[in-house]
Amino acid sequence: MGFNGTSPLLDQRGELRPEDFGAIRELSMNPIGDRIISAFFSPGKETVDFASFVRILAHFHPTETSRSRDGVQPEPANSRTRKLKFAFQLYDQDRDGKISREELLQVLRTMLEMQVTEEQLQSIAERAIQEADLDQDDAISFDEFRKSLEKVDIDHKMSIRFLS
Amino acid sequence: LSSLSLFFNPFDNLVCILLGISLTVWFTLLLVFIIVPAIFGVSFGIRRLYMKTLLKLFEWATLRIERGAKENNHHLYKPYSNAIIAREPTSLEEEIKEIRRSGSNRDLDSAPEFEMSDIFYFARRGVESIMDDEVTKRFSAEELESWNLLTRSNNNFHYISLRLTVLWGLGLLIRYGFLLPLRVTLAFTGVGLLVFLTCLIGLLPSGRLKNFLSEKVHLMCYRICVRALTAIITYHNSENKPKNGGICVANHTSPIDVIILASDGCYAMVGQIHGGLMGVIQRSMVKACPHIWFERSEVKDRHLVAKRLSDHVEDKTKLPILIFPEGTCINNTSVMMFKKGSFDIGATVYPVAIKYDPRFGDAFWNSSKFGMVNYLLRMMSSWAIVCSVWYLPPMSREADEDAVQFANRVKAAIARQGGLVDLLWDGGLKRGKVKDTFKEEQQKLYSKMLVGTPEDRSRS
């Protein structure tokens, strides 16, 4: 799929709607496909233009560690924090800054659907929250999320390498 | 200076005579071996012999390259030849384990439970599929497995051996020095004759004679053009050739498709009137027999187009219409969705599958990369264009089908015959049962990691 002229997916308006993503078979096979699609659209908006589309994709660019940290420069889209934020928002659909128990259950449900019982789902969610929730407010904030994933090699796992 | 002129004079005459003789010989050969057979539709078999020789040569060249590459430890075939992004073929299990391993120091086997980082795997896979999907790949030229001595089709042309380079250089000389001028001459002859003779025929009154002559003239000129491209075509199942009052439908790879089909039968062409040379050809063709040309403004009006097509089809004295329903050139590895307009008319459809042999030259026209003239030059300077044409049995729309289903049925038949992939890509594909079963598989794999299979659970 692409925005350029040769792609049949191009819609003449130069914008994408959620239905346009539906044409990608692989995406509709992905258990969290719907959430990924909605990550492209700002809350309340029904279309995404090319610039915003690219900005979201930029989260998956490999991190360049050689770039010097300059306080004045705005944080690049593919920094570790921004990648984490992207993943956080896949959980936190109502964008209130916390992953509630219910939201966690929802994600688990879409990833596992018919394969596990409701009790199993509950116990998995319970365990996950207990581990990550440090201030005991029964929800996982972004900082708690970040802390629990401290050691994970995010750059490698959330990056897509382009071939020249 | 005067001594130089003395020096040249006797040679002058000699050179003129030699030039004269060689030109005469050249044109006689041309006439006897190419133009006369074209007129009568016979063939000496020279082109097939040429094709066999070339194949043997290519095999030798490919073996030589592979041997050379092994000796020098080069990577010959790029591992991701058609891809934009690097996709690792690891399974769901492996990847998620890797993510977890880096994130925690726990002993994994003891308690396989859900980790927040698991979502990374699914997110990345999802965005990968957005960046690089099946459909876009179909619009770039197919990559080759053997080398046909054209650098344009080999991405990794390194210096392998002297013999190979000499062969390549020789090939270059032959193609650009001998074949190209020959072909350009033929092309001009063919097109010139077409324009001239169809104008002449246009002066005749309508009737059997006019139709007969126009048929012969069209066939002859297209055959000359076929030889101008050194196209070696094999026609299969000619008993299914399209008849009057029908619509001939074929997959589209390049503008040459028209020449290939029209040199074996007479068709009424459909298209937009262009300016320039193309326009001249179109306007003279329509004098001899009724083609369907549209003005630019008329093209947008679907009803007008449909009406003209159905009027033409109802008149049984008129030739079958030739249409390419994909609407654009595809790279000859698959068939894309057919536009339904021509299937709505209710006439008999004669499907035709065209498959080019990529070993000799890539016939795909990437109109966003090359213009028409550039493309034609590339075609004329490659070795040959080898293709197969299959005439499939006629199909009609059945009572319970609508135009789209009929179009898909025809498309499937063409794809099957030509050995092309039938892409059921359709932008309006609603979420249906098919997708759910695939999604279930992913879910099954993931749940196996977290809670084990039902058998494990019942055992514990």
PDB file of C-alpha atoms in Angstrom, chain B residues 31-267:
ATOM      1  CA  LEU B  31      12.312  -8.093 -48.523  1.00  0.00           C
ATOM      2  CA  VAL B  32      12.723 -11.774 -49.132  1.00  0.00           C
ATOM      3  CA  PHE B  33      13.165 -12.966 -45.602  1.00  0.00           C
ATOM      4  CA  ILE B  34      10.972 -10.595 -43.698  1.00  0.00           C
ATOM      5  CA  ILE B  35       8.468  -8.592 -45.653  1.00  0.00           C
ATOM      6  CA  VAL B  36       7.241 -11.147 -48.143  1.00  0.00           C
ATOM      7  CA  PRO B  37       6.604 -13.808 -45.510  1.00  0.00           C
ATOM      8  CA  ALA B  38       4.799 -11.177 -43.484  1.00  0.00           C
ATOM      9  CA  ILE B  39       2.481 -10.475 -46.355  1.00  0.00           C
ATOM     10  CA  PHE B  40       1.564 -14.086 -46.770  1.00  0.00           C
ATOM     11  CA  GLY B  41       1.681 -15.068 -43.134  1.00  0.00           C
ATOM     12  CA  VAL B  42       4.299 -17.770 -43.526  1.00  0.00           C
ATOM     13  CA  SER B  43       7.527 -18.149 -41.617  1.00  0.00           C
ATOM     14  CA  PHE B  44      10.943 -19.488 -42.459  1.00  0.00           C
ATOM     15  CA  GLY B  45      11.575 -20.549 -38.915  1.00  0.00           C
ATOM     16  CA  ILE B  46      14.609 -18.292 -38.622  1.00  0.00           C
ATOM     17  CA  ARG B  47      13.332 -16.718 -35.445  1.00  0.00           C
ATOM     18  CA  ARG B  48      12.846 -20.022 -33.670  1.00  0.00           C
ATOM     19  CA  LEU B  49      16.349 -21.110 -34.548  1.00  0.00           C
ATOM     20  CA  TYR B  50      17.586 -17.802 -33.206  1.00  0.00           C
ATOM     21  CA  MET B  51      15.664 -18.347 -30.000  1.00  0.00           C
ATOM     22  CA  LYS B  52      17.138 -21.810 -29.441  1.00  0.00           C
ATOM     23  CA  THR B  53      20.674 -20.528 -29.974  1.00  0.00           C
ATOM     24  CA  LEU B  54      20.117 -17.681 -27.564  1.00  0.00           C
ATOM     25  CA  LEU B  55      18.823 -20.004 -24.866  1.00  0.00           C
ATOM     26  CA  LYS B  56      21.930 -22.155 -25.066  1.00  0.00           C
ATOM     27  CA  LEU B  57      24.049 -19.037 -24.781  1.00  0.00           C
ATOM     28  CA  PHE B  58      22.178 -17.771 -21.745  1.00  0.00           C
ATOM     29  CA  GLU B  59      22.549 -21.083 -19.977  1.00  0.00           C
ATOM     30  CA  TRP B  60      26.274 -20.947 -20.481  1.00  0.00           C
ATOM     31  CA  ALA B  61      26.414 -17.350 -19.247  1.00  0.00           C
ATOM     32  CA  THR B  62      24.407 -18.112 -16.116  1.00  0.00           C
ATOM     33  CA  LEU B  63      26.553 -21.108 -15.245  1.00  0.00           C
ATOM     34  CA  ARG B  64      29.636 -18.996 -15.708  1.00  0.00           C
ATOM     35  CA  ILE B  65      28.338 -16.284 -13.399  1.00  0.00           C
ATOM     36  CA  GLU B  66      27.322 -18.750 -10.716  1.00  0.00           C
ATOM     37  CA  ARG B  67      30.704 -20.398 -10.855  1.00  0.00           C
ATOM     38  CA  GLY B  68      32.431 -17.050 -10.706  1.00  0.00           C
ATOM     39  CA  ALA B  69      30.311 -15.903  -7.810  1.00  0.00           C
ATOM     40  CA  LYS B  70      31.099 -19.009  -5.806  1.00  0.00           C
ATOM     41  CA  GLU B  71      34.808 -18.548  -6.400  1.00  0.00           C
ATOM     42  CA  ASN B  72      34.735 -14.968  -5.229  1.00  0.00           C
ATOM     43  CA  ASN B  73      32.169 -15.469  -2.504  1.00  0.00           C
ATOM     44  CA  HIS B  74      29.806 -12.890  -3.888  1.00  0.00           C
ATOM     45  CA  HIS B  75      26.149 -12.849  -3.036  1.00  0.00           C
ATOM     46  CA  LEU B  76      24.531 -13.439  -6.379  1.00  0.00           C
ATOM     47  CA  TYR B  77      20.856 -13.199  -5.675  1.00  0.00           C
ATOM     48  CA  LYS B  78      19.811 -10.566  -3.203  1.00  0.00           C
ATOM     49  CA  PRO B  79      18.023 -12.371  -0.397  1.00  0.00           C
ATOM     50  CA  TYR B  80      15.098  -9.970  -0.297  1.00  0.00           C
ATOM     51  CA  SER B  81      14.714  -9.377  -3.979  1.00  0.00           C
ATOM     52  CA  ASN B  82      11.269  -7.897  -4.058  1.00  0.00           C
ATOM     53  CA  ALA B  83      11.013  -6.346  -0.628  1.00  0.00           C
ATOM     54  CA  ILE B  84      11.208  -2.835   0.675  1.00  0.00           C
ATOM     55  CA  ILE B  85      11.815  -3.817   4.284  1.00  0.00           C
ATOM     56  CA  ALA B  86      13.739  -6.598   5.950  1.00  0.00           C
ATOM     57  CA  ARG B  87      11.348  -9.185   7.299  1.00  0.00           C
ATOM     58  CA  GLU B  88      12.780 -11.898   9.417  1.00  0.00           C
ATOM     59  CA  PRO B  89      11.096 -15.252   9.005  1.00  0.00           C
ATOM     60  CA  THR B  90      11.026 -16.058  12.712  1.00  0.00           C
ATOM     61  CA  SER B  91       7.931 -17.531  14.246  1.00  0.00           C
ATOM     62  CA  LEU B  92       5.642 -15.915  16.806  1.00  0.00           C
ATOM     63  CA  GLU B  93       7.060 -18.092  19.587  1.00  0.00           C
ATOM     64  CA  GLU B  94      10.688 -17.370  18.892  1.00  0.00           C
ATOM     65  CA  GLU B  95      10.215 -13.655  18.654  1.00  0.00           C
ATOM     66  CA  ILE B  96       8.185 -13.251  21.784  1.00  0.00           C
ATOM     67  CA  LYS B  97      10.642 -15.401  23.713  1.00  0.00           C
ATOM     68  CA  GLU B  98      13.444 -13.182  22.498  1.00  0.00           C
ATOM     69  CA  ILE B  99      11.671 -10.051  23.611  1.00  0.00           C
ATOM     70  CA  ARG B 100      11.051 -11.533  27.030  1.00  0.00           C
ATOM     71  CA  ARG B 101      14.545 -12.883  27.394  1.00  0.00           C
ATOM     72  CA  SER B 102      16.038  -9.453  26.983  1.00  0.00           C
ATOM     73  CA  GLY B 103      13.582  -7.970  29.437  1.00  0.00           C
ATOM     74  CA  SER B 104      13.795 -10.184  32.470  1.00  0.00           C
ATOM     75  CA  ASN B 105      16.231 -12.327  34.315  1.00  0.00           C
ATOM     76  CA  ARG B 106      13.673 -14.890  35.287  1.00  0.00           C
ATOM     77  CA  ASP B 107      13.887 -18.490  34.306  1.00  0.00           C
ATOM     78  CA  LEU B 108      11.492 -18.573  31.387  1.00  0.00           C
ATOM     79  CA  ASP B 109      10.448 -22.174  31.423  1.00  0.00           C
ATOM     80  CA  SER B 110       9.092 -22.053  34.933  1.00  0.00           C
ATOM     81  CA  ALA B 111       6.306 -19.562  34.473  1.00  0.00           C
ATOM     82  CA  PRO B 112       5.353 -18.686  30.928  1.00  0.00           C
ATOM     83  CA  GLU B 113       3.055 -15.807  31.537  1.00  0.00           C
ATOM     84  CA  PHE B 114       1.933 -12.708  29.804  1.00  0.00           C
ATOM     85  CA  GLU B 115       4.371  -9.851  29.547  1.00  0.00           C
ATOM     86  CA  MET B 116       3.510  -6.301  28.611  1.00  0.00           C
ATOM     87  CA  SER B 117       6.228  -6.403  25.993  1.00  0.00           C
ATOM     88  CA  ASP B 118       4.448  -9.152  24.031  1.00  0.00           C
ATOM     89  CA  ILE B 119       2.471  -6.518  22.224  1.00  0.00           C
ATOM     90  CA  PHE B 120       5.601  -5.308  20.477  1.00  0.00           C
ATOM     91  CA  TYR B 121       5.611  -8.358  18.284  1.00  0.00           C
ATOM     92  CA  PHE B 122       2.077  -7.825  17.031  1.00  0.00           C
ATOM     93  CA  ALA B 123       2.513  -4.105  16.597  1.00  0.00           C
ATOM     94  CA  ARG B 124       5.608  -4.510  14.521  1.00  0.00           C
ATOM     95  CA  ARG B 125       4.107  -7.213  12.345  1.00  0.00           C
ATOM     96  CA  GLY B 126       1.083  -5.041  11.763  1.00  0.00           C
ATOM     97  CA  VAL B 127       3.066  -1.997  10.711  1.00  0.00           C
ATOM     98  CA  GLU B 128       5.325  -4.140   8.529  1.00  0.00           C
ATOM     99  CA  SER B 129       2.293  -5.311   6.637  1.00  0.00           C
ATOM    100  CA  ILE B 130       1.211  -1.706   6.151  1.00  0.00           C
ATOM    101  CA  MET B 131       4.604  -0.780   4.725  1.00  0.00           C
ATOM    102  CA  ASP B 132       5.054  -3.708   2.419  1.00  0.00           C
ATOM    103  CA  ASP B 133       2.059  -5.579   1.146  1.00  0.00           C
ATOM    104  CA  GLU B 134       1.471  -7.991  -1.708  1.00  0.00           C
ATOM    105  CA  VAL B 135      -0.163  -5.474  -3.991  1.00  0.00           C
ATOM    106  CA  THR B 136       2.587  -2.920  -4.481  1.00  0.00           C
ATOM    107  CA  LYS B 137       5.056  -5.625  -5.463  1.00  0.00           C
ATOM    108  CA  ARG B 138       3.046  -6.407  -8.570  1.00  0.00           C
ATOM    109  CA  PHE B 139       3.868  -3.040 -10.044  1.00  0.00           C
ATOM    110  CA  SER B 140       7.614  -3.456 -10.392  1.00  0.00           C
ATOM    111  CA  ALA B 141       9.417  -5.604 -12.928  1.00  0.00           C
ATOM    112  CA  GLU B 142       9.943  -9.242 -12.167  1.00  0.00           C
ATOM    113  CA  GLU B 143      13.483 -10.223 -11.133  1.00  0.00           C
ATOM    114  CA  LEU B 144      15.324 -12.822 -13.134  1.00  0.00           C
ATOM    115  CA  GLU B 145      16.855 -16.126 -12.158  1.00  0.00           C
ATOM    116  CA  SER B 146      19.135 -16.459 -15.149  1.00  0.00           C
ATOM    117  CA  TRP B 147      21.125 -13.843 -16.952  1.00  0.00           C
ATOM    118  CA  ASN B 148      20.306 -12.920 -20.501  1.00  0.00           C
ATOM    119  CA  LEU B 149      23.346 -10.767 -21.242  1.00  0.00           C
ATOM    120  CA  LEU B 150      21.463  -7.549 -20.658  1.00  0.00           C
ATOM    121  CA  THR B 151      22.873  -5.516 -17.810  1.00  0.00           C
ATOM    122  CA  ARG B 152      19.477  -3.955 -17.257  1.00  0.00           C
ATOM    123  CA  SER B 153      18.146  -7.234 -15.910  1.00  0.00           C
ATOM    124  CA  ASN B 154      21.013  -8.140 -13.651  1.00  0.00           C
ATOM    125  CA  ASN B 155      21.432  -6.210 -10.461  1.00  0.00           C
ATOM    126  CA  ASN B 156      24.746  -7.654  -9.493  1.00  0.00           C
ATOM    127  CA  PHE B 157      26.824  -7.380 -12.591  1.00  0.00           C
ATOM    128  CA  HIS B 158      30.327  -7.786 -11.320  1.00  0.00           C
ATOM    129  CA  TYR B 159      33.322  -8.546 -13.415  1.00  0.00           C
ATOM    130  CA  ILE B 160      33.439 -12.331 -13.493  1.00  0.00           C
ATOM    131  CA  SER B 161      35.610 -13.342 -16.382  1.00  0.00           C
ATOM    132  CA  LEU B 162      37.078 -11.952 -19.542  1.00  0.00           C
ATOM    133  CA  ARG B 163      35.148 -14.342 -21.738  1.00  0.00           C
ATOM    134  CA  LEU B 164      31.834 -13.275 -20.260  1.00  0.00           C
ATOM    135  CA  THR B 165      32.588  -9.598 -20.643  1.00  0.00           C
ATOM    136  CA  VAL B 166      33.655 -10.101 -24.224  1.00  0.00           C
ATOM    137  CA  LEU B 167      30.466 -11.991 -24.898  1.00  0.00           C
ATOM    138  CA  TRP B 168      28.451  -9.229 -23.325  1.00  0.00           C
ATOM    139  CA  GLY B 169      30.270  -6.615 -25.378  1.00  0.00           C
ATOM    140  CA  LEU B 170      29.678  -8.590 -28.538  1.00  0.00           C
ATOM    141  CA  GLY B 171      26.039  -8.895 -27.639  1.00  0.00           C
ATOM    142  CA  LEU B 172      25.866  -5.149 -27.140  1.00  0.00           C
ATOM    143  CA  LEU B 173      27.381  -4.559 -30.555  1.00  0.00           C
ATOM    144  CA  ILE B 174      25.022  -6.945 -32.285  1.00  0.00           C
ATOM    145  CA  ARG B 175      21.981  -5.592 -30.541  1.00  0.00           C
ATOM    146  CA  TYR B 176      22.623  -1.910 -31.000  1.00  0.00           C
ATOM    147  CA  GLY B 177      24.591  -2.013 -34.227  1.00  0.00           C
ATOM    148  CA  PHE B 178      22.723  -4.581 -36.240  1.00  0.00           C
ATOM    149  CA  LEU B 179      19.410  -5.531 -34.697  1.00  0.00           C
ATOM    150  CA  LEU B 180      18.270  -2.083 -33.654  1.00  0.00           C
ATOM    151  CA  PRO B 181      18.633  -0.370 -37.050  1.00  0.00           C
ATOM    152  CA  LEU B 182      17.059  -3.363 -38.733  1.00  0.00           C
ATOM    153  CA  ARG B 183      14.104  -3.262 -36.408  1.00  0.00           C
ATOM    154  CA  VAL B 184      13.644   0.462 -36.628  1.00  0.00           C
ATOM    155  CA  THR B 185      13.582   0.227 -40.421  1.00  0.00           C
ATOM    156  CA  LEU B 186      10.986  -2.491 -40.256  1.00  0.00           C
ATOM    157  CA  ALA B 187       8.920  -0.579 -37.750  1.00  0.00           C
ATOM    158  CA  PHE B 188       8.816   2.478 -39.957  1.00  0.00           C
ATOM    159  CA  THR B 189       7.958   0.324 -42.964  1.00  0.00           C
ATOM    160  CA  GLY B 190       5.169  -1.407 -41.120  1.00  0.00           C
ATOM    161  CA  VAL B 191       3.596   1.719 -39.714  1.00  0.00           C
ATOM    162  CA  GLY B 192       4.031   3.651 -42.942  1.00  0.00           C
ATOM    163  CA  LEU B 193       2.382   0.947 -44.979  1.00  0.00           C
ATOM    164  CA  LEU B 194      -0.467   0.736 -42.497  1.00  0.00           C
ATOM    165  CA  VAL B 195      -1.236   4.419 -42.687  1.00  0.00           C
ATOM    166  CA  PHE B 196      -0.846   4.615 -46.441  1.00  0.00           C
ATOM    167  CA  LEU B 197      -2.822   1.518 -47.376  1.00  0.00           C
ATOM    168  CA  THR B 198      -5.674   2.091 -44.943  1.00  0.00           C
ATOM    169  CA  CYS B 199      -6.125   5.576 -46.344  1.00  0.00           C
ATOM    170  CA  LEU B 200      -6.317   4.070 -49.834  1.00  0.00           C
ATOM    171  CA  ILE B 201      -8.831   1.481 -48.759  1.00  0.00           C
ATOM    172  CA  GLY B 202     -10.877   4.194 -47.119  1.00  0.00           C
ATOM    173  CA  LEU B 203     -11.658   5.518 -50.584  1.00  0.00           C
ATOM    174  CA  LEU B 204     -13.473   2.341 -51.544  1.00  0.00           C
ATOM    175  CA  PRO B 205     -17.246   1.993 -51.047  1.00  0.00           C
ATOM    176  CA  SER B 206     -18.345  -0.147 -48.107  1.00  0.00           C
ATOM    177  CA  GLY B 207     -18.814  -3.750 -48.955  1.00  0.00           C
ATOM    178  CA  ARG B 208     -17.271  -7.173 -49.023  1.00  0.00           C
ATOM    179  CA  LEU B 209     -14.226  -6.099 -50.993  1.00  0.00           C
ATOM    180  CA  LYS B 210     -13.415  -3.320 -48.579  1.00  0.00           C
ATOM    181  CA  ASN B 211     -13.654  -5.603 -45.552  1.00  0.00           C
ATOM    182  CA  PHE B 212     -11.572  -8.271 -47.192  1.00  0.00           C
ATOM    183  CA  LEU B 213      -8.829  -5.856 -48.209  1.00  0.00           C
ATOM    184  CA  SER B 214      -8.806  -4.100 -44.862  1.00  0.00           C
ATOM    185  CA  GLU B 215      -8.368  -7.425 -43.119  1.00  0.00           C
ATOM    186  CA  LYS B 216      -5.438  -8.356 -45.301  1.00  0.00           C
ATOM    187  CA  VAL B 217      -3.763  -4.977 -44.924  1.00  0.00           C
ATOM    188  CA  HIS B 218      -4.124  -4.906 -41.157  1.00  0.00           C
ATOM    189  CA  LEU B 219      -2.753  -8.401 -40.788  1.00  0.00           C
ATOM    190  CA  MET B 220       0.186  -7.719 -43.064  1.00  0.00           C
ATOM    191  CA  CYS B 221       1.243  -4.537 -41.303  1.00  0.00           C
ATOM    192  CA  TYR B 222       0.933  -6.048 -37.851  1.00  0.00           C
ATOM    193  CA  ARG B 223       3.016  -8.986 -38.961  1.00  0.00           C
ATOM    194  CA  ILE B 224       5.743  -6.646 -40.140  1.00  0.00           C
ATOM    195  CA  CYS B 225       5.619  -4.941 -36.754  1.00  0.00           C
ATOM    196  CA  VAL B 226       5.910  -8.306 -35.042  1.00  0.00           C
ATOM    197  CA  ARG B 227       9.072  -8.941 -36.985  1.00  0.00           C
ATOM    198  CA  ALA B 228      10.235  -5.453 -36.130  1.00  0.00           C
ATOM    199  CA  LEU B 229      10.285  -6.517 -32.510  1.00  0.00           C
ATOM    200  CA  THR B 230      11.537 -10.017 -33.237  1.00  0.00           C
ATOM    201  CA  ALA B 231       8.576 -11.357 -31.367  1.00  0.00           C
ATOM    202  CA  ILE B 232       8.349 -15.123 -31.309  1.00  0.00           C
ATOM    203  CA  ILE B 233       4.769 -15.956 -30.504  1.00  0.00           C
ATOM    204  CA  THR B 234       3.146 -19.309 -29.931  1.00  0.00           C
ATOM    205  CA  TYR B 235      -0.611 -19.369 -30.326  1.00  0.00           C
ATOM    206  CA  HIS B 236      -2.534 -22.086 -28.533  1.00  0.00           C
ATOM    207  CA  ASN B 237      -6.082 -23.254 -29.100  1.00  0.00           C
ATOM    208  CA  SER B 238      -6.760 -21.188 -32.165  1.00  0.00           C
ATOM    209  CA  GLU B 239     -10.153 -22.829 -32.498  1.00  0.00           C
ATOM    210  CA  ASN B 240     -11.345 -20.491 -29.751  1.00  0.00           C
ATOM    211  CA  LYS B 241     -10.444 -17.336 -31.619  1.00  0.00           C
ATOM    212  CA  PRO B 242     -12.885 -14.475 -31.040  1.00  0.00           C
ATOM    213  CA  LYS B 243     -15.743 -14.111 -33.500  1.00  0.00           C
ATOM    214  CA  ASN B 244     -17.776 -11.147 -34.688  1.00  0.00           C
ATOM    215  CA  GLY B 245     -20.123  -9.679 -32.145  1.00  0.00           C
ATOM    216  CA  GLY B 246     -17.952 -10.717 -29.214  1.00  0.00           C
ATOM    217  CA  ILE B 247     -15.567  -9.002 -26.868  1.00  0.00           C
ATOM    218  CA  CYS B 248     -11.999 -10.204 -26.563  1.00  0.00           C
ATOM    219  CA  VAL B 249     -10.542  -9.736 -23.107  1.00  0.00           C
ATOM    220  CA  ALA B 250      -6.853 -10.132 -22.249  1.00  0.00           C
ATOM    221  CA  ASN B 251      -4.369  -9.362 -19.479  1.00  0.00           C
ATOM    222  CA  HIS B 252      -2.182  -6.351 -20.076  1.00  0.00           C
ATOM    223  CA  THR B 253       1.577  -6.152 -19.735  1.00  0.00           C
ATOM    224  CA  SER B 254       2.645  -3.680 -22.384  1.00  0.00           C
ATOM    225  CA  PRO B 255       1.370  -1.804 -25.433  1.00  0.00           C
ATOM    226  CA  ILE B 256       2.893  -4.588 -27.522  1.00  0.00           C
ATOM    227  CA  ASP B 257      -0.001  -6.831 -26.473  1.00  0.00           C
ATOM    228  CA  VAL B 258      -2.094  -5.152 -29.134  1.00  0.00           C
ATOM    229  CA  ILE B 259       0.374  -5.972 -31.896  1.00  0.00           C
ATOM    230  CA  ILE B 260       0.679  -9.543 -30.704  1.00  0.00           C
ATOM    231  CA  LEU B 261      -3.022 -10.210 -30.756  1.00  0.00           C
ATOM    232  CA  ALA B 262      -3.814  -8.215 -33.863  1.00  0.00           C
ATOM    233  CA  SER B 263      -1.277 -10.054 -35.993  1.00  0.00           C
ATOM    234  CA  ASP B 264      -3.255 -13.241 -35.609  1.00  0.00           C
ATOM    235  CA  GLY B 265      -6.766 -11.954 -36.067  1.00  0.00           C
ATOM    236  CA  CYS B 266      -8.706  -8.811 -36.818  1.00  0.00           C
ATOM    237  CA  TYR B 267     -10.110  -6.781 -33.982  1.00  0.00           C
TER     238      TYR B 267
END
